[in-house]
PDB file of C-alpha atoms and ligand atoms in Angstrom:
ATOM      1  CA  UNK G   1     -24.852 -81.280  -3.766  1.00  0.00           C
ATOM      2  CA  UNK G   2     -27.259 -84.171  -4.035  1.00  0.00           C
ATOM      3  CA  UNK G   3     -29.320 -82.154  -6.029  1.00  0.00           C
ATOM      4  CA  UNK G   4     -27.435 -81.376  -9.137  1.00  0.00           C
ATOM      5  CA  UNK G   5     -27.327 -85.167  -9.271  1.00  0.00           C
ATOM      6  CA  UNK G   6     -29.998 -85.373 -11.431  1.00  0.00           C
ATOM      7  CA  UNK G   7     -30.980 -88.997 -11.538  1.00  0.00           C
ATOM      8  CA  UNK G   8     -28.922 -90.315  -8.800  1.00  0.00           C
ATOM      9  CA  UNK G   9     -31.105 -88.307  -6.083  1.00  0.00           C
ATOM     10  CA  UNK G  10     -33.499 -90.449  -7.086  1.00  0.00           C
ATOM     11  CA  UNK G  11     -33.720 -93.554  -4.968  1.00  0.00           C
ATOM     12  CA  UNK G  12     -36.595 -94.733  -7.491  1.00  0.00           C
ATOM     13  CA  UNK G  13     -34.651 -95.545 -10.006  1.00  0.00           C
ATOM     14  CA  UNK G  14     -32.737 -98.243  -8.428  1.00  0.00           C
ATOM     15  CA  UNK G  15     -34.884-101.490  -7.922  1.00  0.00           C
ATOM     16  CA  UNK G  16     -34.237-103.377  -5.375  1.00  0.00           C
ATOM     17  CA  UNK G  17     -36.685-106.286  -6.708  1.00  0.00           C
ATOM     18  CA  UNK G  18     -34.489-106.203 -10.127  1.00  0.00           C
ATOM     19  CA  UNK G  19     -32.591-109.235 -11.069  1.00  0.00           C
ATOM     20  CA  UNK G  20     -29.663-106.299 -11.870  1.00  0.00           C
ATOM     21  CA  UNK G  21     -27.324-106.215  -8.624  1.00  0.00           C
ATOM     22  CA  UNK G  22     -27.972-102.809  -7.075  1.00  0.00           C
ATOM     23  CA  UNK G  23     -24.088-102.027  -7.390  1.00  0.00           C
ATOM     24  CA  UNK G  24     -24.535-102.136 -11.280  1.00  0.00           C
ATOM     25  CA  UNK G  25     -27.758-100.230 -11.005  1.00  0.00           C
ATOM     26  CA  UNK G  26     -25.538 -97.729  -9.571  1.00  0.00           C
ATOM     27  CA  UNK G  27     -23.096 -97.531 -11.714  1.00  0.00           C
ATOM     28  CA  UNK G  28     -25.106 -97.572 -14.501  1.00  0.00           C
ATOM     29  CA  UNK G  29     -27.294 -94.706 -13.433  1.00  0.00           C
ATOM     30  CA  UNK G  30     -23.780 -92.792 -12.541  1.00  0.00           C
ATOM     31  CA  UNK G  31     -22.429 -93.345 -15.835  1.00  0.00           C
ATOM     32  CA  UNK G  32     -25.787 -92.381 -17.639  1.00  0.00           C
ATOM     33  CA  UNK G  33     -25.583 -89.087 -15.991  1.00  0.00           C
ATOM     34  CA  UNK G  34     -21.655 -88.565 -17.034  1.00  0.00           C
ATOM     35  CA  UNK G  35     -23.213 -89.488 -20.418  1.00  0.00           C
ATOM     36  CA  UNK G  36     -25.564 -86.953 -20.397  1.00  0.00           C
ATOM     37  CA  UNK G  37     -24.033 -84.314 -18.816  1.00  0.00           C
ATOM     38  CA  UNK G  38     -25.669 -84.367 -15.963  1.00  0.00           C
ATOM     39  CA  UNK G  39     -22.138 -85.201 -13.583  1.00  0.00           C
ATOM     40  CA  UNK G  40     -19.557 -83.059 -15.080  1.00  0.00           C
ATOM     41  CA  UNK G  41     -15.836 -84.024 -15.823  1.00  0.00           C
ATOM     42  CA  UNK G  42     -13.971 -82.800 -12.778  1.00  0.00           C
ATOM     43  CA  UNK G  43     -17.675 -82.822 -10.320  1.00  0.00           C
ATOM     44  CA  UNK G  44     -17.308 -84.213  -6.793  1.00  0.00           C
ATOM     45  CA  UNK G  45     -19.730 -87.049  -5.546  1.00  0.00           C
ATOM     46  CA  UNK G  46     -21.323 -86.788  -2.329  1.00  0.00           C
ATOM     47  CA  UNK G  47     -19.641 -89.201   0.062  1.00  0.00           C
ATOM     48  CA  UNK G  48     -19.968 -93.063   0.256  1.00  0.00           C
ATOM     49  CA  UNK G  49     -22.463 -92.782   3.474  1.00  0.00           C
ATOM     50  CA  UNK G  50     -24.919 -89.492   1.714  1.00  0.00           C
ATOM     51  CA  UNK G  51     -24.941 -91.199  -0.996  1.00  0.00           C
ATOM     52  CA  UNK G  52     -25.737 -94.577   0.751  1.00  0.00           C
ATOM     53  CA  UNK G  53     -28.276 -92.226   2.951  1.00  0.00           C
ATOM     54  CA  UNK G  54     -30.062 -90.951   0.297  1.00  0.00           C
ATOM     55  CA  UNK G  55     -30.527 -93.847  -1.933  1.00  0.00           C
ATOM     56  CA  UNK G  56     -31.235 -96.501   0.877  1.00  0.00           C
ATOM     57  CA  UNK G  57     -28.476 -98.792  -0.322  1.00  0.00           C
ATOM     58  CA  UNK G  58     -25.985-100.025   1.877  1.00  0.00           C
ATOM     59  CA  UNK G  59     -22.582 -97.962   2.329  1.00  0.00           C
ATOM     60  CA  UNK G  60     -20.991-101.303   1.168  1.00  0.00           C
ATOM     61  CA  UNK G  61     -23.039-101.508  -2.465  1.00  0.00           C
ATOM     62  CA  UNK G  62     -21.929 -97.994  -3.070  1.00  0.00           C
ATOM     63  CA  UNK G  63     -18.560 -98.351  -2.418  1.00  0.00           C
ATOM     64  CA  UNK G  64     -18.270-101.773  -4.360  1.00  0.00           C
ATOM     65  CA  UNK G  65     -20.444 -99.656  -7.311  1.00  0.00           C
ATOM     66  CA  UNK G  66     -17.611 -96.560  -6.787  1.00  0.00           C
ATOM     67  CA  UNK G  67     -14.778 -99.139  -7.224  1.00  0.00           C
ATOM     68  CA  UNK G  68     -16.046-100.513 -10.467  1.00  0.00           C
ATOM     69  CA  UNK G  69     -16.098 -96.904 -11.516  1.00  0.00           C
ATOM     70  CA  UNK G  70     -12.690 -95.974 -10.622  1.00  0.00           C
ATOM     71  CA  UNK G  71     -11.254 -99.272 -12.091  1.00  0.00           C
ATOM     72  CA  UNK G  72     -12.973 -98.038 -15.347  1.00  0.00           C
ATOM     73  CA  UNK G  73     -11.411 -94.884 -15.305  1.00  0.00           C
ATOM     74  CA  UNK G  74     -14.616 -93.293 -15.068  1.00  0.00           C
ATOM     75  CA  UNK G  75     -14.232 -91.686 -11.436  1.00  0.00           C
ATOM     76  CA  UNK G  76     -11.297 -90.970  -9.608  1.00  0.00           C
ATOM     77  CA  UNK G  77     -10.297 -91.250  -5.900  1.00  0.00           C
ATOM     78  CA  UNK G  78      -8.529 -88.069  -4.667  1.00  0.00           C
ATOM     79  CA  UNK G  79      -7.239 -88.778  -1.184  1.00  0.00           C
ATOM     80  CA  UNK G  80      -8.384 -86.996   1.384  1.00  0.00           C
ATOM     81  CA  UNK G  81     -11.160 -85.015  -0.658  1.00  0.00           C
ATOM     82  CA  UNK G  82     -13.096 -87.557  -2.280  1.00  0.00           C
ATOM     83  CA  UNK G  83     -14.720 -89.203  -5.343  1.00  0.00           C
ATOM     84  CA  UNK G  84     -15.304 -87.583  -8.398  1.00  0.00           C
ATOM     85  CA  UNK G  85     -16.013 -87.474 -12.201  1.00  0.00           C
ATOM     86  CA  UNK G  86     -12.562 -88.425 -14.330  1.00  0.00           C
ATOM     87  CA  UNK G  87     -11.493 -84.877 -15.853  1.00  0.00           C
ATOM     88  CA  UNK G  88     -12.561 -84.766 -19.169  1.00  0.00           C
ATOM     89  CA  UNK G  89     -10.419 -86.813 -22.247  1.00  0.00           C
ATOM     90  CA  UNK G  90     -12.445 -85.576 -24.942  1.00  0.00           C
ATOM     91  CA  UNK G  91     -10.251 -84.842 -28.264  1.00  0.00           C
ATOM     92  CA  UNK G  92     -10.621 -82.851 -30.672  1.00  0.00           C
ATOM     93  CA  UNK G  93      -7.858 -84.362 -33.572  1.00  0.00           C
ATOM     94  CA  UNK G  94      -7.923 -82.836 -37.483  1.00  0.00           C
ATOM     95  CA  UNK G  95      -8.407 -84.762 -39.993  1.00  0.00           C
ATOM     96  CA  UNK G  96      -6.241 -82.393 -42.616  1.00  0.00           C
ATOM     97  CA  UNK G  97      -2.660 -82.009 -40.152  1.00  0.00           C
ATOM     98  CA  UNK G  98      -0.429 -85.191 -39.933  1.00  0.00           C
ATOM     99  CA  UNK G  99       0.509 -85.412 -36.541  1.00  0.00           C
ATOM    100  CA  UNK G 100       1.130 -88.028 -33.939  1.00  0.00           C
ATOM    101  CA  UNK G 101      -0.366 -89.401 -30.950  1.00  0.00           C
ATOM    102  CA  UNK G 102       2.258 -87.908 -28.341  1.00  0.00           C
ATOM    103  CA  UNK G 103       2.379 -84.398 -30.297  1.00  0.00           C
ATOM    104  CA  UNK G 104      -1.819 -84.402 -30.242  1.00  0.00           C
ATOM    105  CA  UNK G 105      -1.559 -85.022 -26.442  1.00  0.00           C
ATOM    106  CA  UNK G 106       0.935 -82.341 -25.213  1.00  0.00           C
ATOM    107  CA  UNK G 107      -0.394 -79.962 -27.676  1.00  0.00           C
ATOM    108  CA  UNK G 108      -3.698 -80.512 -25.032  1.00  0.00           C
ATOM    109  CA  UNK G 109      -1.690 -80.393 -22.414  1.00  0.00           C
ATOM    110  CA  UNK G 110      -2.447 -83.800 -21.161  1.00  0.00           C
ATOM    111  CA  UNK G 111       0.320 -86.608 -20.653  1.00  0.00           C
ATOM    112  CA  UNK G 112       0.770 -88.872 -23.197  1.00  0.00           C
ATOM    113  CA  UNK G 113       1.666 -92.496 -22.022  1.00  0.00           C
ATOM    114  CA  UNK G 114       2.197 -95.416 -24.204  1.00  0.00           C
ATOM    115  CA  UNK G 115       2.223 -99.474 -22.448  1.00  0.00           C
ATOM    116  CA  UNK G 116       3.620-101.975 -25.387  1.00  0.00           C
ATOM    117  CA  UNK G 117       1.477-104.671 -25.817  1.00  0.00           C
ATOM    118  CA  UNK G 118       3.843-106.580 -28.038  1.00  0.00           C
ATOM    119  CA  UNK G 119       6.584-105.684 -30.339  1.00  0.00           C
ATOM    120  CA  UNK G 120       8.269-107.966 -33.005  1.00  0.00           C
ATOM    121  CA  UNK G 121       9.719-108.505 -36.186  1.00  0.00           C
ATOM    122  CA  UNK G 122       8.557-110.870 -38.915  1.00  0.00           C
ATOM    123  CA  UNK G 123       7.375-111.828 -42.352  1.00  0.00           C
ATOM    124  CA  UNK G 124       4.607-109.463 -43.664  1.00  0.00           C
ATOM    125  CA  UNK G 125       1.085-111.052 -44.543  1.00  0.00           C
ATOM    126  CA  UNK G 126      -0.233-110.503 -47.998  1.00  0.00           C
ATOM    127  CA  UNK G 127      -2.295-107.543 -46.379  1.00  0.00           C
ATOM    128  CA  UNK G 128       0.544-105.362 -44.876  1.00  0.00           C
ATOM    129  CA  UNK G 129       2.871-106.194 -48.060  1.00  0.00           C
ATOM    130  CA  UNK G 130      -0.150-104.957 -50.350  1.00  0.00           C
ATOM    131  CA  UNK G 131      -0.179-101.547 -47.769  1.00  0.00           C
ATOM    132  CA  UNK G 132       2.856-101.293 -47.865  1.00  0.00           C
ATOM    133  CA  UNK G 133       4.274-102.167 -51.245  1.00  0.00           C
ATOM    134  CA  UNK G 134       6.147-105.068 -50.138  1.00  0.00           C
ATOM    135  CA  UNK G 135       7.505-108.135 -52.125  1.00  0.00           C
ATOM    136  CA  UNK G 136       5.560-110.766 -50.529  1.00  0.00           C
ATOM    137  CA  UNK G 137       6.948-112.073 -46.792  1.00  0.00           C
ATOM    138  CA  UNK G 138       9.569-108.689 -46.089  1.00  0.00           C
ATOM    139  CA  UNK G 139      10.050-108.186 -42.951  1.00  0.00           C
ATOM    140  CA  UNK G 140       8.076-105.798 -40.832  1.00  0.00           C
ATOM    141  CA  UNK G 141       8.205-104.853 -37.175  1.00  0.00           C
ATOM    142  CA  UNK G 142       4.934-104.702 -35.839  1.00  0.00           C
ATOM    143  CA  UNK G 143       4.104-102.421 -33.128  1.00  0.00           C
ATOM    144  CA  UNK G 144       1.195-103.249 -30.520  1.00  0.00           C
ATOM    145  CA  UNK G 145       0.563-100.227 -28.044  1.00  0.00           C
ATOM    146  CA  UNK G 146      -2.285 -99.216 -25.550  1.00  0.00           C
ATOM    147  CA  UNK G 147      -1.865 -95.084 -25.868  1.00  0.00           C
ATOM    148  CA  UNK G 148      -3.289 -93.287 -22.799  1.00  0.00           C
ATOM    149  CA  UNK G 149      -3.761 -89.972 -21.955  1.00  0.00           C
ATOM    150  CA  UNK G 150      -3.242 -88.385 -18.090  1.00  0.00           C
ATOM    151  CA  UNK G 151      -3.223 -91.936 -16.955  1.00  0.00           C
ATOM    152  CA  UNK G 152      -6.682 -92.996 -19.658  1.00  0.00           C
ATOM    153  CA  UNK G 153      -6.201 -95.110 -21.815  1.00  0.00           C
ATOM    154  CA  UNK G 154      -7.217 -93.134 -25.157  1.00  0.00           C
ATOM    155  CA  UNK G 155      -6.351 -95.895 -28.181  1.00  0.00           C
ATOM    156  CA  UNK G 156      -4.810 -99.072 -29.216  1.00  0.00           C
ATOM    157  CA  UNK G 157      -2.655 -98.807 -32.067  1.00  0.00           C
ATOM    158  CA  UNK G 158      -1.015-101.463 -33.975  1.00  0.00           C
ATOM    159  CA  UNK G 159       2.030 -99.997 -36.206  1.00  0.00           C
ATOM    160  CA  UNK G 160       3.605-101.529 -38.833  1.00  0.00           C
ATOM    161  CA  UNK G 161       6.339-100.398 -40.606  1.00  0.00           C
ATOM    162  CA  UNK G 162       8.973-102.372 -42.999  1.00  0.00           C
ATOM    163  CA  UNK G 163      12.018-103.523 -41.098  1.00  0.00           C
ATOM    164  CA  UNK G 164      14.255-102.039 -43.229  1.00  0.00           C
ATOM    165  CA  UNK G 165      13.534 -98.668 -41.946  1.00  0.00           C
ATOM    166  CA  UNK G 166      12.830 -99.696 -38.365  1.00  0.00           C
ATOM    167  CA  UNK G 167      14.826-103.207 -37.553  1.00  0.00           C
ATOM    168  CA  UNK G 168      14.282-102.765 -33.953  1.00  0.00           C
ATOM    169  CA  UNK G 169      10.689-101.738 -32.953  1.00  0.00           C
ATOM    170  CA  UNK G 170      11.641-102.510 -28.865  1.00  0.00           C
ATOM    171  CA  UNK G 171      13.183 -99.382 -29.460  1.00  0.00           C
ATOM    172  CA  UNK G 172      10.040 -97.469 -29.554  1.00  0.00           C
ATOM    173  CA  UNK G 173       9.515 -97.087 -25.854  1.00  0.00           C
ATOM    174  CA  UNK G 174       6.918 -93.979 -26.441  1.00  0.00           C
ATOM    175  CA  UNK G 175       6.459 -92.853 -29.967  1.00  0.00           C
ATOM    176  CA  UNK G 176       7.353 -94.194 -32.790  1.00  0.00           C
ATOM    177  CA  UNK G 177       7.425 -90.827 -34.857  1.00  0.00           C
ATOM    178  CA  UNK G 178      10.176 -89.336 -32.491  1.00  0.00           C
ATOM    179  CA  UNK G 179      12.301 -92.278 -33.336  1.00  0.00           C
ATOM    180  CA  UNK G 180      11.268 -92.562 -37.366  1.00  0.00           C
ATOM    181  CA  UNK G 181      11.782 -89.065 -36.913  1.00  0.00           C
ATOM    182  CA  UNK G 182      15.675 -89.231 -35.390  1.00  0.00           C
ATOM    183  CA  UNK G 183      16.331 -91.759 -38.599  1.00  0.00           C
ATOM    184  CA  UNK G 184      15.800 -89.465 -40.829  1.00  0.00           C
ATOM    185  CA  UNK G 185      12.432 -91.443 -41.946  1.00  0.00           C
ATOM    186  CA  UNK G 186       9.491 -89.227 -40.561  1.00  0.00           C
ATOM    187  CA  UNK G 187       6.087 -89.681 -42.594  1.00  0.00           C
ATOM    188  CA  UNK G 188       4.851 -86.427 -44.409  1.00  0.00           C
ATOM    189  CA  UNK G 189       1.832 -87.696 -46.263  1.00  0.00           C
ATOM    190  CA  UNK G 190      -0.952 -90.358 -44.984  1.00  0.00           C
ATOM    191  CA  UNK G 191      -4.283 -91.677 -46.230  1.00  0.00           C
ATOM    192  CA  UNK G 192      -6.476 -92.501 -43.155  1.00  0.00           C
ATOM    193  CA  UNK G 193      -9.587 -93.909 -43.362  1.00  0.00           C
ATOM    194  CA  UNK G 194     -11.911 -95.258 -40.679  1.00  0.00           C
ATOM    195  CA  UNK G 195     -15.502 -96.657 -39.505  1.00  0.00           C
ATOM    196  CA  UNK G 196     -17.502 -96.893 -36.535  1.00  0.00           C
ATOM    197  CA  UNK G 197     -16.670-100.368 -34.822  1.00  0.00           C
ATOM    198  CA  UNK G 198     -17.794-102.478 -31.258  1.00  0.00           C
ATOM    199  CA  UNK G 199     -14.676-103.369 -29.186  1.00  0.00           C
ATOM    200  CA  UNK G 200     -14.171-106.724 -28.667  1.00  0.00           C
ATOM    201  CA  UNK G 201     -13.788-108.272 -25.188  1.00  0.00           C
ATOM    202  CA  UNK G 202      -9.726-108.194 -24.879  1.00  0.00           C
ATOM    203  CA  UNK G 203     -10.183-104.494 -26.416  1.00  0.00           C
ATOM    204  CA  UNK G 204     -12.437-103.176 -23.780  1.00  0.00           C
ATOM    205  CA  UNK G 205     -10.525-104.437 -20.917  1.00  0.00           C
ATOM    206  CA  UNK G 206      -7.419-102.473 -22.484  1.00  0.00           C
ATOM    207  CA  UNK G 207      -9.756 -98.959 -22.974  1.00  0.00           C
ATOM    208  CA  UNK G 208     -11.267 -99.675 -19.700  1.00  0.00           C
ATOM    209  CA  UNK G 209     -14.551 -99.512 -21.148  1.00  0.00           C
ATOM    210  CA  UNK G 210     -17.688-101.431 -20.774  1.00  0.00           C
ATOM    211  CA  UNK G 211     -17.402-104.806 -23.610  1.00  0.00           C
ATOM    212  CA  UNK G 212     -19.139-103.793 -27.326  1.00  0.00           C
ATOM    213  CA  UNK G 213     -18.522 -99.917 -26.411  1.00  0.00           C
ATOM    214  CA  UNK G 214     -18.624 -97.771 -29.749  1.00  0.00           C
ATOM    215  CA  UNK G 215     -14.882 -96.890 -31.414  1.00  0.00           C
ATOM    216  CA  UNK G 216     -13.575 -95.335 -34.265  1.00  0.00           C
ATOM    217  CA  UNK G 217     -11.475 -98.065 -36.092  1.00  0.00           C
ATOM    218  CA  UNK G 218      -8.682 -95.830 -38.266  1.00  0.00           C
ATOM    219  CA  UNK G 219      -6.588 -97.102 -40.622  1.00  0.00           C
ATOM    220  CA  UNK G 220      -3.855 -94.841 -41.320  1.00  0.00           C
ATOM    221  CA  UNK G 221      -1.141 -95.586 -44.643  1.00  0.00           C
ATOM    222  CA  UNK G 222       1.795 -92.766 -43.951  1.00  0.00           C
ATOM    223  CA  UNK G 223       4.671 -92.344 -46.579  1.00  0.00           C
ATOM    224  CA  UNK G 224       7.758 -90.691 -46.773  1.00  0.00           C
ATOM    225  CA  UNK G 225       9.070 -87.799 -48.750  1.00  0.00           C
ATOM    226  CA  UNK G 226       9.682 -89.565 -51.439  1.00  0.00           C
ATOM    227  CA  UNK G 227       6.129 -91.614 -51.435  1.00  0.00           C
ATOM    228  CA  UNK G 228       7.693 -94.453 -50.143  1.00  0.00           C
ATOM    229  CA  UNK G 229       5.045 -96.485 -47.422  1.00  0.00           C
ATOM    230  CA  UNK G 230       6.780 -96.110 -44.153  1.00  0.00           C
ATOM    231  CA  UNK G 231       3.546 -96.820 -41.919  1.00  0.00           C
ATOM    232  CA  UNK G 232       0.281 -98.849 -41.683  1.00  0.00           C
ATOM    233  CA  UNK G 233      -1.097 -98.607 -38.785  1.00  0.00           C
ATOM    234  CA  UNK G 234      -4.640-100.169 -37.301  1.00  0.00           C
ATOM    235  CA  UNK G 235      -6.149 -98.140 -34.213  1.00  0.00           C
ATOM    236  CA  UNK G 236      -9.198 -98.715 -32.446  1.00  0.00           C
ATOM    237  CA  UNK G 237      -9.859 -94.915 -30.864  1.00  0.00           C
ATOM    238  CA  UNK G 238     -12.481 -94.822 -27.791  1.00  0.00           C
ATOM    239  CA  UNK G 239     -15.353 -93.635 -29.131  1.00  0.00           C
ATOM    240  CA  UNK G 240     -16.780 -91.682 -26.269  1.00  0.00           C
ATOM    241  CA  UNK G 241     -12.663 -89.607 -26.493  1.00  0.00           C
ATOM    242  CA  UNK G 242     -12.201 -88.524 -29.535  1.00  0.00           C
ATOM    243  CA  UNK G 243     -13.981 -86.314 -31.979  1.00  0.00           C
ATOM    244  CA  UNK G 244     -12.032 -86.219 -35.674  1.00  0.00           C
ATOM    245  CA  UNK G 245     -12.664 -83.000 -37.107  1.00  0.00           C
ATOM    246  CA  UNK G 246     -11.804 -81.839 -40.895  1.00  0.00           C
ATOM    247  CA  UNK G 247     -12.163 -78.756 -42.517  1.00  0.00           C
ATOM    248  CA  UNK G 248     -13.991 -78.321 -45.446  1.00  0.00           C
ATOM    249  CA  UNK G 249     -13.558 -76.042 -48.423  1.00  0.00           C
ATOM    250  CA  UNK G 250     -14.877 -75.827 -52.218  1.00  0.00           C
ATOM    251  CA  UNK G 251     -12.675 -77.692 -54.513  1.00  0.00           C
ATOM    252  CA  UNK G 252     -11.348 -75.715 -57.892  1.00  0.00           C
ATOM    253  CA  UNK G 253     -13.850 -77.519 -59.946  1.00  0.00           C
ATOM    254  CA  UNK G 254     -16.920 -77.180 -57.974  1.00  0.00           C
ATOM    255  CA  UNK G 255     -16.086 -73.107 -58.036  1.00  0.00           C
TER     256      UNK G 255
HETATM  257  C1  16G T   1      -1.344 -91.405 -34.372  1.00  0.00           C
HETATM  258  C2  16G T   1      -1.597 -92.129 -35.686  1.00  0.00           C
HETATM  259  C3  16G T   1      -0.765 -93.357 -35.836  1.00  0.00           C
HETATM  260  C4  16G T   1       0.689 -93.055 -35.574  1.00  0.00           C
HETATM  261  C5  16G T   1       0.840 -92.427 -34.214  1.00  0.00           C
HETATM  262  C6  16G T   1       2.267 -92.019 -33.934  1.00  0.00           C
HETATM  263  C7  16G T   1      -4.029 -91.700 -35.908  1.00  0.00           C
HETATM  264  C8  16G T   1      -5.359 -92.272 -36.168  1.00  0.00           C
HETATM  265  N1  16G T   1      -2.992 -92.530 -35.835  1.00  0.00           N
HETATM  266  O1  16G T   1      -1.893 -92.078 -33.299  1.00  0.00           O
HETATM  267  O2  16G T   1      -0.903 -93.820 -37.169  1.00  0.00           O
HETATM  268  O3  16G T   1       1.465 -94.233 -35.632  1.00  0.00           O
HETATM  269  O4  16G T   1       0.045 -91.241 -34.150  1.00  0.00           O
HETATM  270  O5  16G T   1       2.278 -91.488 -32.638  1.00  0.00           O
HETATM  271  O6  16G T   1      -3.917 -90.510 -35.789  1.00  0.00           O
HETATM  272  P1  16G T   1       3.533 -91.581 -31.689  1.00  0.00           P
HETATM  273  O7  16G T   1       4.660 -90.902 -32.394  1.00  0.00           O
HETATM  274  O8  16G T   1       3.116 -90.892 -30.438  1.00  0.00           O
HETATM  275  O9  16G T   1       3.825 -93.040 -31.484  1.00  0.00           O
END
């Protein structure tokens, strides 16, 4: 098995006179292979003491190095049978559908899971009155949510939507369309736009991933039926998850 490891059958490339604890040599070499495809989603690792063996590190560096691994949802622990690569949570998500988080997730067939962060009512700031056509201090409920997938966490998302159409956002327990949705207020149009970001400290503990990963930061501006703004919503996607796709065709006047 050791040799479809790639790099990590190679003891050379850990360095023992490095300033680098061997642990994080590890675990960097581990997650450079996931990265380039060398470990697969799904792959089993050798065990703690073959691959202790055959890189001449203590059994105690790898496990500490494994544990790191696991915390950051990049390996999982299967009792009984072993370590081995997290299954994969890449997404595909069009750009052209207007759909939501939960609906993206079981239309993958992967859980979707959703821990609040913080959810509140107040006065809106001149930037989420000008998104969503506000007189000046209306009151919003703002929506702060970790989204995770089978368990990963996927996105944060921070919703906001004018109180008038949702005066209680603790009632959002898991997504927010299913209860717009029930009141009769479920968005059928939205602008999204977004950029290539670095997560912030707090942000990569939330994602689980290493601090100043790559993300997508997506803005999304949803309205109702009757174009009224019933959403503006601030995500920071993982970047190593998601993939946004849109489909292209020639426009009437370029025909
Ligand atoms: C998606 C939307 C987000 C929306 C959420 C609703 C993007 C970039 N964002 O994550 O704007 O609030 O779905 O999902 O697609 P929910 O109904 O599962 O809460």
């Amino acid at each position: 098995m050791l040799g479809q490891l790639g790099d990590l059958d190679d003891a050379a490339s850990l360095d023992e006179q490095s300033p680098t604890p061997l642990y994080l040599q590890l675990q960097r070499l581990i997650q450079e292979s996931v990265r380039a495809g060398r470990l697969e989603p799904d792959e089993a690792l050798p065990s703690e003491r073959d691959l202790a063996r055959q890189l001449g590190i203590s059994r105690v560096t790898v496990r500490k190095a494994l544990a790191g691994l696991v915390e950051k949802g990049i390996l999982v622990q299967r009792w009984g049978s072993g370590t081995f690569i997290a299954p994969s949570m890449h997404v595909e998500q069009a750009l052209s559908r207007l759909s939501s988080f939960t609906d993206d997730m079981i239309a993958r067939g992967m859980t979707p899971g959703t821990e609040i962060i913080e959810s509140a009512v107040g006065a809106s700031n001149p930037t989420e009155s000008m998104a969503l056509g506000l007189s000046p201090g209306e009151p919003v409920s703002r929506l702060q949510r970790l989204r995770l997938a089978g368990g990963v966490p996927m996105a944060i998302e921070h919703a906001v939507v004018p109180a008038r159409f949702l005066p209680d956002p603790e009632s959002v327990l898991s997504s927010l369309y299913a209860v717009l949705s029930a009141r009769g207020h479920m968005p059928r149009r939205a602008l999204q736009r977004l950029h290539a970001v670095l997560v912030n400290g707090d942000q990569a503990k939330l994602l689980k991933v290493p601090a100043a990963s790559p993300a997508l930061y997506i803005e999304r501006r949803s309205f109702l039926e009757n174009g009224e703004p019933i959403e503006f919503t601030s995500s920071y996607y993982r970047g190593d998850a998601y993939d946004f796709v849109a489909e292209l065709s020639i426009g009437q006047a370029d025909r």
